[in-house]
Amino acid sequence: MYGVIEGTGFEVIDPSFADCLIDHARVERLWTGARWAEGPAWLPAGRYLVFSDIPNNRMMRWDETDGSVSVFRAPSNYSNGNTTDAHGRLVTCEHLTRRVARTNHDGSIQVLADLFDGKRLNSPNDVVVRSDGSIWFTDPTYGILIDYEGARAESEIGACHVYRIDPETGEVSVVADDYIKPNGLAFSPDERLLYIADTGKSHDPDGPAHIRRHAVLDDGTLAVGEVIADCTNGLFDGFRLDRDGRIWTSAADGVHCLDPAGRLLGKVLIPETVANVCFGGARLNRLFICGTTSLYSVYLAVNGAR
């Protein structure tokens, strides 16, 4: 079967995409009321999802137990990307403070990175944590370009890099310095590869709109990346991988599912531009989707990578 499956929200481009779908599952809109929804992260201990509503300067909380949505934190320092570490603590990128911070179990907030080489970061965007405890994040300038998702300011670093925070020393190091606007990022299930989106086309029509794949070297650095996919509709922003290495990435018309080599398999069609996704639920078989103004979800026949 190829094409849009009527009434489901799925578009099959490669027959293998059908294996990812549940016949009777449908895309659900769980909540609406954001200006730009971003950065979903699943917190299994509480059975809830946290996501950012960047222009409204707040983080929201969707509760699986009753479907309610409430404000998790406001103001949120114009938070963007979120993830959790191995201890279940929330790690957040903040535009206004230009930092990466961790929310500890007692609710205290700990700054993990706000400077590189003595200069303020631009506006950390998305973040992932490796099993060794290292924290990897992107730092484009979106939060300092205008007074909408942060505060207008000049870049002190003068470039947009991808960084790694050492789990033992807390040292911040550059792992990729050849991106225009590094954005979403995620590890392969075995953590030997790191995928990074470049959304440089957002401010330059000739800029990149692709995902690159890097080998992760034994010393915690990255090999030179290779482009595996160019976005066919809008930009790849945030994304996550399933256990088989497929990439579920945001795009202008919904979520694009790519195989590990970057081949487009199919789409989850959403009536708004999608910014980011994550897997959640007890079995990580529910894909949560942050559209422009709304939070969506869909159950899949695959499971997210832990």
Coordinates of N, CA and C in Angstrom, one line a residue, residues 52-59 73-80 92-99 101 109 111 123-124 143 149-151:
S52 N 8.0 22.5 26.0 CA 8.2 23.9 26.1 C 7.2 24.7 25.2
D53 N 6.7 25.8 25.6 CA 6.0 26.7 24.8 C 6.8 28.0 24.8
I54 N 7.8 28.1 23.8 CA 8.9 29.0 24.0 C 8.4 30.5 24.0
P55 N 7.6 31.0 23.0 CA 7.3 32.4 23.1 C 6.4 32.8 24.3
N56 N 5.7 31.9 24.9 CA 4.9 32.1 26.1 C 5.7 32.0 27.4
N57 N 7.0 31.6 27.2 CA 8.0 31.6 28.3 C 7.5 30.7 29.4
R58 N 7.1 29.4 29.0 CA 6.6 28.5 30.0 C 6.9 27.1 29.5
M59 N 6.9 26.2 30.5 CA 7.0 24.7 30.2 C 5.6 24.1 30.6
R73 N 6.4 25.0 34.6 CA 7.3 26.0 35.1 C 7.0 27.3 34.3
A74 N 6.8 28.4 35.0 CA 6.7 29.7 34.3 C 7.1 30.8 35.3
P75 N 8.0 31.7 34.9 CA 8.7 31.7 33.6 C 9.7 30.5 33.5
S76 N 10.0 30.2 32.3 CA 10.9 29.1 32.0 C 12.2 29.5 31.4
N77 N 12.5 30.8 31.4 CA 13.7 31.3 30.7 C 13.7 31.0 29.2
Y78 N 12.5 31.0 28.7 CA 12.3 30.6 27.2 C 12.9 29.3 26.9
S79 N 12.6 28.3 27.7 CA 13.1 27.0 27.5 C 12.8 26.4 26.1
N80 N 13.7 25.6 25.6 CA 13.5 24.9 24.3 C 13.6 23.4 24.5
T92 N 17.5 20.8 30.5 CA 16.7 21.7 29.7 C 17.7 22.8 29.0
C93 N 17.4 23.1 27.8 CA 18.1 24.2 27.1 C 17.2 25.5 27.3
E94 N 17.9 26.6 27.8 CA 17.2 27.8 28.0 C 17.7 28.9 27.1
H95 N 16.9 29.6 26.4 CA 17.3 30.7 25.5 C 17.7 32.0 26.3
L96 N 16.8 32.4 27.3 CA 17.0 33.7 27.9 C 18.3 33.7 28.7
T97 N 18.6 32.6 29.5 CA 19.8 32.6 30.3 C 21.0 32.0 29.5
R98 N 20.7 31.6 28.3 CA 21.7 31.1 27.4 C 22.5 29.9 28.0
R99 N 21.8 29.0 28.5 CA 22.4 27.9 29.3 C 21.7 26.6 29.2
A101 N 20.6 23.6 31.8 CA 20.4 23.4 33.2 C 19.7 22.1 33.5
I109 N 17.6 23.8 40.6 CA 18.0 23.9 39.2 C 19.5 24.2 39.3
V111 N 23.0 24.7 37.0 CA 23.6 25.1 35.7 C 24.7 24.2 35.3
S123 N 22.2 30.4 22.4 CA 20.9 30.0 22.9 C 20.8 28.5 22.7
P124 N 21.2 27.7 23.7 CA 21.2 26.3 23.6 C 19.8 25.8 23.1
G143 N 17.5 32.1 19.7 CA 17.0 32.7 20.9 C 17.6 34.1 21.1
E149 N 11.7 34.6 21.2 CA 12.0 33.3 21.9 C 13.2 33.5 22.8
G150 N 13.4 34.7 23.3 CA 14.5 35.0 24.2 C 14.7 36.5 24.2
A151 N 16.0 37.0 24.1 CA 16.3 38.4 24.2 C 17.3 38.7 23.1

